[in-house]
């Protein structure tokens, strides 16, 4: 036994000497960082050797009971070397703590590294045990946090935050309407084809889909407030640029990035606000917050009504740069986002986010601010915040800064890679067995709701336009084989079709042509001057000795026609606005205004009843009533009838959206809340794109298919909603 003990002591001494020599050589080559790592590595290797050989040398000090740190008897043995290796060349400032980056082990050190990774759990916790402890901490924090919010009360602070976050939600509502309102003007200003118009209409949804997913994931890692500030800033910047750019491609790109920015507002706003609300106030006040989306729609409709038809607000610099009134409207629509940024800078981060990430002091200070603000506003400034300690959640060890050993670029790449890994892991976590069923059910409900709602809300205006066109076409006047000589036309020509006509020595001066068609006609020695046309064409016509001066009757207007000794001088270049569509423009804005305002009763009802009847009953009940209302669409054959049905559907379905937003917030824990909400909101925008594309294809063909699609989707959504767990009366996870 004594020989074995001496052999072990000699081996340990030799190992320590080798480790010290390796440390000195490495320190000369690399510097201080490697010195620290090698010192720590020598300590761990020595301790591990004692544990591994404990069974071979029974009775030797430093057995299993002594663990990672050595006892007094070992310290006595260390005295033989004159000092302790654990303190040689080491001071407190250089200490390497658990969880710091220790370097990649060499191949010959892999065994020691493996033994450390799978050891007694004092340095590296077993992942299952760690997750269990973390979940327990989260449950304790949820209960304590609810108690603290009860003490803080509901008052001035929450109402201030309500209006600040309402501006961000308002900006999202405005973004949905912007492209639809400017499209009639922008399509002529930028010479857009039907395909280009369709892409411009969908690009915002695609951008919002990307933005919801990205910003939702980041908000769980870098904070709600910071993420919201970034995404609103992106939206503001590119909304501003989009009002000035001239080309279609650059305008499309700016609207895409504007959508990417604003896409994060909904998942972040609802998660952010919910973490300041006590259980008995949460459903009601999140529903009140939804009203700002409606206010955003009303703001966009009112601004479009007031600005776009006023063409006198425009200016141009030559023929290359034109700034029409619809660009002023785009600029004005960025104001809610800018106002939200300015207001949000005065508000703090979510204390729940800080506590979930182990930042006790920061979270405590914000909760104290909430308490003191509310108590002062209620006339009780003497009340003291009684909470002294709040539970925080255990954190996973992360990489630390290695100082001068890593370049700035390398450090940035490591942090970015770590952030990406954390966001990815958080996203995959919502599909873990614990949340998998809930996630798939929520995906189905979000998809069916969005498919039917956005599909129908775009289908309604398109149907109204179709009915208007049908009515307009029914009033078209037809002329055939007319002969006109020596006549001067200086008045507006509108909604006429002339076939096989003959025009000799006629003058068309300073007039507007709207929906005028000339087919198989002859124009001889005629004169066209200062002509502005809209949806007017000359097909299979013959022009002999005819002069066109300062007109837009060129190329696309004259189709399959013959030009004999005819001249074009000072053609109007570019695309011109349709100055004769004022009434139609006002109708579009008015319909959107009414449709948005119609959701006000639904918002009020859902806010008052959300905490009384529960989220699931509100969601399923509203979806069923919306499903039934879809069948009334078959009776909408006039403009007024379709407008009434649009208001009915919007007013009923808004309660479903409010309940779905509240349910999504409450079903997921705080560290996964915006990730899950962002993913589901991104899926919502994808369903919106599909719904809009499918429903639009049936405009003017049949009503039955859109009605059946919408009703079927809403019925499926209401059925699946009843399978979800009720969250009313529960603390926020």
Short mmCIF file of N, CA and C in Angstrom, two decimals, residues 463-613:
data_model
loop_
_atom_site.label_atom_id
_atom_site.label_comp_id
_atom_site.label_asym_id
_atom_site.label_seq_id
_atom_site.Cartn_x
_atom_site.Cartn_y
_atom_site.Cartn_z
N UNK A 463 -64.42 43.24 -55.82
CA UNK A 463 -65.77 43.01 -56.31
C UNK A 463 -66.51 44.33 -56.51
N UNK A 464 -66.27 45.29 -55.61
CA UNK A 464 -66.90 46.60 -55.77
C UNK A 464 -66.40 47.28 -57.04
N UNK A 465 -65.09 47.18 -57.30
CA UNK A 465 -64.54 47.73 -58.55
C UNK A 465 -65.14 47.03 -59.76
N UNK A 466 -65.30 45.73 -59.66
CA UNK A 466 -65.87 44.97 -60.78
C UNK A 466 -67.31 45.41 -61.05
N UNK A 467 -68.07 45.62 -59.98
CA UNK A 467 -69.45 46.07 -60.15
C UNK A 467 -69.48 47.47 -60.76
N UNK A 468 -68.55 48.32 -60.35
CA UNK A 468 -68.46 49.66 -60.92
C UNK A 468 -68.13 49.61 -62.42
N UNK A 469 -67.19 48.74 -62.77
CA UNK A 469 -66.81 48.61 -64.18
C UNK A 469 -67.97 48.08 -65.01
N UNK A 470 -68.69 47.14 -64.45
CA UNK A 470 -69.85 46.60 -65.18
C UNK A 470 -70.89 47.68 -65.40
N UNK A 471 -71.11 48.48 -64.39
CA UNK A 471 -72.09 49.57 -64.52
C UNK A 471 -71.60 50.61 -65.53
N UNK A 472 -70.30 50.91 -65.49
CA UNK A 472 -69.73 51.88 -66.42
C UNK A 472 -69.81 51.36 -67.86
N UNK A 473 -69.49 50.08 -68.02
CA UNK A 473 -69.54 49.50 -69.37
C UNK A 473 -70.95 49.46 -69.93
N UNK A 474 -71.92 49.34 -69.05
CA UNK A 474 -73.32 49.30 -69.52
C UNK A 474 -73.77 50.64 -70.09
N UNK A 475 -73.02 51.70 -69.76
CA UNK A 475 -73.38 53.04 -70.25
C UNK A 475 -72.51 53.49 -71.42
N UNK A 476 -71.79 52.56 -72.03
CA UNK A 476 -70.92 52.90 -73.17
C UNK A 476 -71.77 53.21 -74.41
N UNK A 477 -71.39 54.27 -75.13
CA UNK A 477 -72.09 54.66 -76.37
C UNK A 477 -71.31 54.13 -77.58
N UNK A 478 -72.02 53.60 -78.55
CA UNK A 478 -71.41 53.01 -79.74
C UNK A 478 -71.80 53.84 -80.98
N UNK A 479 -70.77 54.09 -81.84
CA UNK A 479 -70.98 54.81 -83.09
C UNK A 479 -70.37 53.98 -84.21
N UNK A 480 -71.07 53.92 -85.33
CA UNK A 480 -70.57 53.09 -86.43
C UNK A 480 -70.71 53.83 -87.76
N UNK A 481 -69.65 53.75 -88.59
CA UNK A 481 -69.62 54.26 -89.96
C UNK A 481 -70.01 55.74 -90.04
N UNK A 482 -69.55 56.51 -89.08
CA UNK A 482 -69.84 57.94 -89.11
C UNK A 482 -68.77 58.65 -89.96
N UNK A 483 -69.18 59.77 -90.57
CA UNK A 483 -68.27 60.57 -91.39
C UNK A 483 -68.27 62.00 -90.82
N UNK A 484 -67.09 62.48 -90.42
CA UNK A 484 -66.99 63.79 -89.79
C UNK A 484 -65.94 64.60 -90.54
N UNK A 485 -66.32 65.84 -90.97
CA UNK A 485 -65.40 66.69 -91.72
C UNK A 485 -65.37 68.10 -91.11
N UNK A 486 -64.14 68.68 -91.07
CA UNK A 486 -63.93 70.07 -90.68
C UNK A 486 -64.57 70.40 -89.33
N UNK A 487 -64.38 69.51 -88.35
CA UNK A 487 -64.95 69.72 -87.01
C UNK A 487 -63.80 69.83 -86.01
N UNK A 488 -63.95 70.76 -85.07
CA UNK A 488 -62.96 70.91 -84.00
C UNK A 488 -63.52 70.35 -82.70
N UNK A 489 -62.80 69.36 -82.15
CA UNK A 489 -63.19 68.76 -80.86
C UNK A 489 -62.31 69.36 -79.76
N UNK A 490 -62.92 70.11 -78.86
CA UNK A 490 -62.17 70.70 -77.75
C UNK A 490 -62.85 70.44 -76.40
N UNK A 491 -63.51 69.32 -76.28
CA UNK A 491 -64.20 68.93 -75.05
C UNK A 491 -63.86 67.47 -74.74
N UNK A 492 -64.17 67.04 -73.56
CA UNK A 492 -63.81 65.69 -73.12
C UNK A 492 -64.62 64.65 -73.87
N UNK A 493 -63.91 63.64 -74.34
CA UNK A 493 -64.55 62.49 -74.97
C UNK A 493 -64.43 61.30 -74.02
N UNK A 494 -65.58 60.70 -73.68
CA UNK A 494 -65.55 59.66 -72.64
C UNK A 494 -66.51 58.52 -72.96
N UNK A 495 -66.01 57.30 -72.70
CA UNK A 495 -66.82 56.08 -72.71
C UNK A 495 -67.58 55.91 -74.03
N UNK A 496 -66.80 55.94 -75.12
CA UNK A 496 -67.40 55.77 -76.44
C UNK A 496 -66.58 54.78 -77.26
N UNK A 497 -67.27 54.12 -78.20
CA UNK A 497 -66.62 53.21 -79.14
C UNK A 497 -67.04 53.63 -80.55
N UNK A 498 -66.04 53.97 -81.41
CA UNK A 498 -66.30 54.39 -82.79
C UNK A 498 -65.71 53.34 -83.72
N UNK A 499 -66.54 52.81 -84.60
CA UNK A 499 -66.10 51.77 -85.52
C UNK A 499 -66.35 52.20 -86.98
N UNK A 500 -65.32 51.95 -87.79
CA UNK A 500 -65.39 52.21 -89.24
C UNK A 500 -65.79 53.65 -89.54
N UNK A 501 -65.24 54.58 -88.75
CA UNK A 501 -65.53 55.99 -88.98
C UNK A 501 -64.52 56.62 -89.93
N UNK A 502 -64.90 57.78 -90.53
CA UNK A 502 -64.02 58.52 -91.43
C UNK A 502 -63.97 59.98 -90.97
N UNK A 503 -62.71 60.45 -90.76
CA UNK A 503 -62.53 61.80 -90.22
C UNK A 503 -61.58 62.56 -91.16
N UNK A 504 -62.12 63.68 -91.77
CA UNK A 504 -61.34 64.45 -92.73
C UNK A 504 -61.15 65.88 -92.21
N UNK A 505 -59.88 66.28 -92.17
CA UNK A 505 -59.53 67.65 -91.80
C UNK A 505 -60.20 68.08 -90.48
N UNK A 506 -60.15 67.17 -89.48
CA UNK A 506 -60.72 67.45 -88.15
C UNK A 506 -59.59 67.81 -87.18
N UNK A 507 -59.95 68.60 -86.18
CA UNK A 507 -58.98 69.01 -85.17
C UNK A 507 -59.42 68.53 -83.78
N UNK A 508 -58.47 67.91 -83.06
CA UNK A 508 -58.69 67.47 -81.68
C UNK A 508 -57.70 68.26 -80.82
N UNK A 509 -58.20 69.30 -80.15
CA UNK A 509 -57.31 70.25 -79.47
C UNK A 509 -57.67 70.36 -77.99
N UNK A 510 -56.62 70.25 -77.15
CA UNK A 510 -56.75 70.50 -75.70
C UNK A 510 -57.93 69.75 -75.09
N UNK A 511 -57.90 68.46 -75.22
CA UNK A 511 -59.00 67.67 -74.67
C UNK A 511 -58.47 66.42 -73.97
N UNK A 512 -59.37 65.78 -73.23
CA UNK A 512 -59.07 64.53 -72.53
C UNK A 512 -59.91 63.42 -73.11
N UNK A 513 -59.26 62.30 -73.33
CA UNK A 513 -59.95 61.11 -73.80
C UNK A 513 -59.94 60.06 -72.70
N UNK A 514 -61.12 59.65 -72.28
CA UNK A 514 -61.22 58.62 -71.24
C UNK A 514 -62.08 57.48 -71.76
N UNK A 515 -61.48 56.30 -71.79
CA UNK A 515 -62.16 55.09 -72.26
C UNK A 515 -62.75 55.30 -73.65
N UNK A 516 -61.92 55.83 -74.53
CA UNK A 516 -62.31 56.03 -75.93
C UNK A 516 -61.62 54.98 -76.79
N UNK A 517 -62.39 54.36 -77.70
CA UNK A 517 -61.85 53.34 -78.58
C UNK A 517 -62.26 53.67 -80.03
N UNK A 518 -61.27 53.73 -80.92
CA UNK A 518 -61.51 53.91 -82.35
C UNK A 518 -61.02 52.64 -83.05
N UNK A 519 -61.90 52.01 -83.80
CA UNK A 519 -61.55 50.76 -84.48
C UNK A 519 -61.83 50.89 -85.98
N UNK A 520 -60.86 50.41 -86.78
CA UNK A 520 -61.03 50.35 -88.24
C UNK A 520 -61.47 51.71 -88.81
N UNK A 521 -60.86 52.76 -88.33
CA UNK A 521 -61.27 54.11 -88.74
C UNK A 521 -60.15 54.78 -89.54
N UNK A 522 -60.54 55.83 -90.30
CA UNK A 522 -59.61 56.56 -91.16
C UNK A 522 -59.51 58.01 -90.67
N UNK A 523 -58.25 58.48 -90.50
CA UNK A 523 -58.00 59.87 -90.13
C UNK A 523 -57.10 60.48 -91.21
N UNK A 524 -57.67 61.49 -91.95
CA UNK A 524 -56.91 62.09 -93.04
C UNK A 524 -56.82 63.59 -92.83
N UNK A 525 -55.56 64.10 -92.87
CA UNK A 525 -55.27 65.52 -92.68
C UNK A 525 -55.89 66.05 -91.37
N UNK A 526 -55.75 65.24 -90.32
CA UNK A 526 -56.28 65.64 -89.01
C UNK A 526 -55.14 66.21 -88.15
N UNK A 527 -55.54 66.91 -87.08
CA UNK A 527 -54.55 67.56 -86.23
C UNK A 527 -54.91 67.27 -84.76
N UNK A 528 -53.93 66.67 -84.02
CA UNK A 528 -54.11 66.35 -82.58
C UNK A 528 -53.11 67.19 -81.78
N UNK A 529 -53.63 67.97 -80.82
CA UNK A 529 -52.76 68.82 -80.02
C UNK A 529 -53.20 68.81 -78.56
N UNK A 530 -52.20 68.72 -77.63
CA UNK A 530 -52.45 68.75 -76.17
C UNK A 530 -53.53 67.73 -75.77
N UNK A 531 -53.25 66.49 -76.08
CA UNK A 531 -54.19 65.41 -75.77
C UNK A 531 -53.68 64.62 -74.57
N UNK A 532 -54.57 64.37 -73.61
CA UNK A 532 -54.28 63.49 -72.48
C UNK A 532 -55.30 62.36 -72.51
N UNK A 533 -54.80 61.15 -72.52
CA UNK A 533 -55.71 60.02 -72.69
C UNK A 533 -55.58 59.04 -71.53
N UNK A 534 -56.69 58.34 -71.30
CA UNK A 534 -56.73 57.30 -70.28
C UNK A 534 -57.59 56.16 -70.78
N UNK A 535 -56.99 54.97 -70.83
CA UNK A 535 -57.69 53.77 -71.33
C UNK A 535 -58.32 54.04 -72.70
N UNK A 536 -57.59 54.75 -73.57
CA UNK A 536 -58.07 55.09 -74.91
C UNK A 536 -57.11 54.50 -75.94
N UNK A 537 -57.66 53.93 -77.02
CA UNK A 537 -56.84 53.22 -77.99
C UNK A 537 -57.38 53.43 -79.41
N UNK A 538 -56.42 53.35 -80.37
CA UNK A 538 -56.75 53.35 -81.80
C UNK A 538 -56.32 52.00 -82.34
N UNK A 539 -57.28 51.18 -82.77
CA UNK A 539 -56.96 49.83 -83.24
C UNK A 539 -57.29 49.71 -84.74
N UNK A 540 -56.31 49.20 -85.49
CA UNK A 540 -56.50 48.93 -86.92
C UNK A 540 -56.97 50.18 -87.67
N UNK A 541 -56.40 51.31 -87.29
CA UNK A 541 -56.77 52.57 -87.94
C UNK A 541 -55.69 53.00 -88.95
N UNK A 542 -56.06 53.95 -89.82
CA UNK A 542 -55.13 54.48 -90.81
C UNK A 542 -55.04 55.99 -90.65
N UNK A 543 -53.79 56.49 -90.54
CA UNK A 543 -53.57 57.93 -90.39
C UNK A 543 -52.80 58.43 -91.61
N UNK A 544 -53.40 59.40 -92.32
CA UNK A 544 -52.77 59.95 -93.52
C UNK A 544 -52.57 61.45 -93.32
N UNK A 545 -51.32 61.90 -93.51
CA UNK A 545 -50.98 63.34 -93.41
C UNK A 545 -51.55 63.94 -92.12
N UNK A 546 -51.32 63.27 -91.02
CA UNK A 546 -51.86 63.70 -89.73
C UNK A 546 -50.70 64.12 -88.82
N UNK A 547 -50.92 65.19 -88.03
CA UNK A 547 -49.89 65.72 -87.14
C UNK A 547 -50.32 65.52 -85.68
N UNK A 548 -49.39 64.96 -84.86
CA UNK A 548 -49.61 64.79 -83.42
C UNK A 548 -48.62 65.70 -82.70
N UNK A 549 -49.15 66.70 -81.98
CA UNK A 549 -48.27 67.66 -81.30
C UNK A 549 -48.61 67.67 -79.80
N UNK A 550 -47.58 67.38 -78.97
CA UNK A 550 -47.73 67.40 -77.51
C UNK A 550 -48.89 66.50 -77.04
N UNK A 551 -48.84 65.26 -77.46
CA UNK A 551 -49.87 64.30 -77.06
C UNK A 551 -49.20 63.06 -76.45
N UNK A 552 -50.02 62.23 -75.81
CA UNK A 552 -49.53 60.93 -75.33
C UNK A 552 -50.06 59.79 -76.20
N UNK A 553 -50.54 60.14 -77.41
CA UNK A 553 -51.05 59.14 -78.34
C UNK A 553 -49.89 58.58 -79.15
N UNK A 554 -49.17 57.67 -78.53
CA UNK A 554 -47.97 57.16 -79.19
C UNK A 554 -47.70 55.75 -78.67
N UNK A 555 -47.19 54.91 -79.53
CA UNK A 555 -46.79 53.55 -79.20
C UNK A 555 -47.95 52.74 -78.64
N UNK A 556 -48.14 52.73 -77.30
CA UNK A 556 -49.13 51.85 -76.70
C UNK A 556 -50.56 52.23 -77.03
N UNK A 557 -50.78 53.46 -77.44
CA UNK A 557 -52.15 53.90 -77.73
C UNK A 557 -52.59 53.55 -79.14
N UNK A 558 -51.64 53.49 -80.08
CA UNK A 558 -51.96 53.23 -81.49
C UNK A 558 -51.52 51.80 -81.81
N UNK A 559 -52.48 50.91 -82.00
CA UNK A 559 -52.23 49.47 -82.09
C UNK A 559 -52.59 48.97 -83.49
N UNK A 560 -51.63 48.28 -84.12
CA UNK A 560 -51.86 47.67 -85.44
C UNK A 560 -52.44 48.67 -86.45
N UNK A 561 -51.89 49.86 -86.44
CA UNK A 561 -52.40 50.91 -87.32
C UNK A 561 -51.34 51.33 -88.33
N UNK A 562 -51.79 51.97 -89.43
CA UNK A 562 -50.89 52.44 -90.48
C UNK A 562 -50.71 53.95 -90.37
N UNK A 563 -49.46 54.39 -90.49
CA UNK A 563 -49.14 55.81 -90.43
C UNK A 563 -48.51 56.22 -91.76
N UNK A 564 -49.21 57.07 -92.53
CA UNK A 564 -48.73 57.51 -93.84
C UNK A 564 -48.52 59.02 -93.80
N UNK A 565 -47.26 59.42 -93.99
CA UNK A 565 -46.90 60.84 -93.98
C UNK A 565 -47.43 61.55 -92.71
N UNK A 566 -47.36 60.86 -91.60
CA UNK A 566 -47.83 61.43 -90.33
C UNK A 566 -46.63 61.71 -89.43
N UNK A 567 -46.77 62.73 -88.56
CA UNK A 567 -45.64 63.20 -87.77
C UNK A 567 -46.03 63.33 -86.29
N UNK A 568 -45.08 62.96 -85.41
CA UNK A 568 -45.25 63.14 -83.96
C UNK A 568 -44.22 64.15 -83.48
N UNK A 569 -44.69 65.24 -82.86
CA UNK A 569 -43.80 66.28 -82.34
C UNK A 569 -44.05 66.49 -80.85
N UNK A 570 -42.94 66.61 -80.08
CA UNK A 570 -43.03 66.91 -78.64
C UNK A 570 -44.00 65.96 -77.92
N UNK A 571 -43.72 64.69 -78.06
CA UNK A 571 -44.58 63.71 -77.39
C UNK A 571 -44.47 63.84 -75.86
N UNK A 572 -45.57 63.61 -75.18
CA UNK A 572 -45.56 63.56 -73.72
C UNK A 572 -44.94 62.24 -73.27
N UNK A 573 -43.79 62.35 -72.64
CA UNK A 573 -43.08 61.14 -72.25
C UNK A 573 -43.44 60.74 -70.82
N UNK A 574 -43.17 59.47 -70.53
CA UNK A 574 -43.45 58.96 -69.20
C UNK A 574 -44.90 58.58 -69.04
N UNK A 575 -45.25 58.23 -67.82
CA UNK A 575 -46.62 57.82 -67.52
C UNK A 575 -47.31 58.94 -66.78
N UNK A 576 -48.53 59.25 -67.18
CA UNK A 576 -49.26 60.36 -66.59
C UNK A 576 -50.34 59.84 -65.65
N UNK A 577 -50.62 60.63 -64.63
CA UNK A 577 -51.69 60.29 -63.71
C UNK A 577 -53.03 60.41 -64.40
N UNK A 578 -53.98 59.59 -63.93
CA UNK A 578 -55.31 59.64 -64.49
C UNK A 578 -56.11 60.71 -63.74
N UNK A 579 -56.24 61.89 -64.35
CA UNK A 579 -56.88 63.01 -63.67
C UNK A 579 -58.39 62.88 -63.62
N UNK A 580 -58.93 61.87 -64.24
CA UNK A 580 -60.39 61.75 -64.32
C UNK A 580 -60.93 60.69 -63.37
N UNK A 581 -60.08 60.14 -62.49
CA UNK A 581 -60.52 59.08 -61.60
C UNK A 581 -60.79 59.57 -60.18
N UNK A 582 -61.07 60.86 -60.02
CA UNK A 582 -61.26 61.41 -58.68
C UNK A 582 -62.39 60.70 -57.93
N UNK A 583 -63.51 60.52 -58.59
CA UNK A 583 -64.66 59.90 -57.91
C UNK A 583 -64.35 58.47 -57.49
N UNK A 584 -63.70 57.71 -58.36
CA UNK A 584 -63.35 56.33 -58.01
C UNK A 584 -62.38 56.29 -56.84
N UNK A 585 -61.41 57.23 -56.82
CA UNK A 585 -60.45 57.27 -55.73
C UNK A 585 -61.15 57.56 -54.41
N UNK A 586 -62.04 58.53 -54.42
CA UNK A 586 -62.77 58.84 -53.20
C UNK A 586 -63.58 57.63 -52.72
N UNK A 587 -64.13 56.88 -53.65
CA UNK A 587 -64.93 55.71 -53.28
C UNK A 587 -64.05 54.65 -52.62
N UNK A 588 -62.84 54.43 -53.14
CA UNK A 588 -61.94 53.45 -52.55
C UNK A 588 -61.59 53.82 -51.12
N UNK A 589 -61.25 55.09 -50.90
CA UNK A 589 -60.88 55.53 -49.56
C UNK A 589 -62.08 55.47 -48.61
N UNK A 590 -63.24 55.83 -49.13
CA UNK A 590 -64.43 55.83 -48.29
C UNK A 590 -64.81 54.41 -47.87
N UNK A 591 -64.72 53.47 -48.80
CA UNK A 591 -65.03 52.07 -48.49
C UNK A 591 -64.05 51.53 -47.44
N UNK A 592 -62.78 51.83 -47.61
CA UNK A 592 -61.79 51.37 -46.63
C UNK A 592 -62.02 52.00 -45.27
N UNK A 593 -62.39 53.29 -45.27
CA UNK A 593 -62.67 53.97 -44.02
C UNK A 593 -63.84 53.32 -43.29
N UNK A 594 -64.92 53.03 -44.02
CA UNK A 594 -66.08 52.40 -43.40
C UNK A 594 -65.76 50.99 -42.91
N UNK A 595 -65.02 50.24 -43.75
CA UNK A 595 -64.67 48.87 -43.36
C UNK A 595 -63.82 48.82 -42.11
N UNK A 596 -62.91 49.78 -41.97
CA UNK A 596 -62.05 49.83 -40.79
C UNK A 596 -62.82 50.30 -39.57
N UNK A 597 -63.66 51.31 -39.75
CA UNK A 597 -64.44 51.84 -38.63
C UNK A 597 -65.45 50.81 -38.11
N UNK A 598 -65.88 49.90 -38.99
CA UNK A 598 -66.88 48.91 -38.60
C UNK A 598 -66.38 47.93 -37.55
N UNK A 599 -65.06 47.82 -37.37
CA UNK A 599 -64.54 46.87 -36.38
C UNK A 599 -64.60 47.45 -34.97
N UNK A 600 -64.97 48.73 -34.82
CA UNK A 600 -65.01 49.35 -33.50
C UNK A 600 -65.95 48.62 -32.54
N UNK A 601 -67.20 48.31 -32.94
CA UNK A 601 -68.07 47.58 -32.00
C UNK A 601 -67.48 46.22 -31.60
N UNK A 602 -66.89 45.52 -32.56
CA UNK A 602 -66.29 44.23 -32.23
C UNK A 602 -65.13 44.36 -31.27
N UNK A 603 -64.35 45.41 -31.42
CA UNK A 603 -63.25 45.66 -30.48
C UNK A 603 -63.77 45.91 -29.07
N UNK A 604 -64.79 46.72 -28.95
CA UNK A 604 -65.33 47.04 -27.63
C UNK A 604 -65.92 45.80 -26.96
N UNK A 605 -66.70 45.04 -27.71
CA UNK A 605 -67.32 43.83 -27.15
C UNK A 605 -66.26 42.83 -26.70
N UNK A 606 -65.26 42.60 -27.55
CA UNK A 606 -64.23 41.63 -27.19
C UNK A 606 -63.43 42.07 -25.97
N UNK A 607 -63.17 43.38 -25.84
CA UNK A 607 -62.42 43.86 -24.69
C UNK A 607 -63.21 43.68 -23.40
N UNK A 608 -64.51 43.94 -23.44
CA UNK A 608 -65.33 43.84 -22.23
C UNK A 608 -65.60 42.40 -21.83
N UNK A 609 -65.62 41.48 -22.78
CA UNK A 609 -66.00 40.10 -22.48
C UNK A 609 -64.83 39.12 -22.45
N UNK A 610 -63.62 39.57 -22.85
CA UNK A 610 -62.50 38.65 -22.98
C UNK A 610 -62.20 37.93 -21.67
N UNK A 611 -62.19 38.66 -20.56
CA UNK A 611 -61.88 38.05 -19.27
C UNK A 611 -63.10 37.45 -18.59
N UNK A 612 -64.28 37.62 -19.18
CA UNK A 612 -65.49 37.07 -18.57
C UNK A 612 -65.88 35.73 -19.17
N UNK A 613 -65.84 35.62 -20.50
CA UNK A 613 -66.25 34.35 -21.12
C UNK A 613 -65.06 33.50 -21.54
#
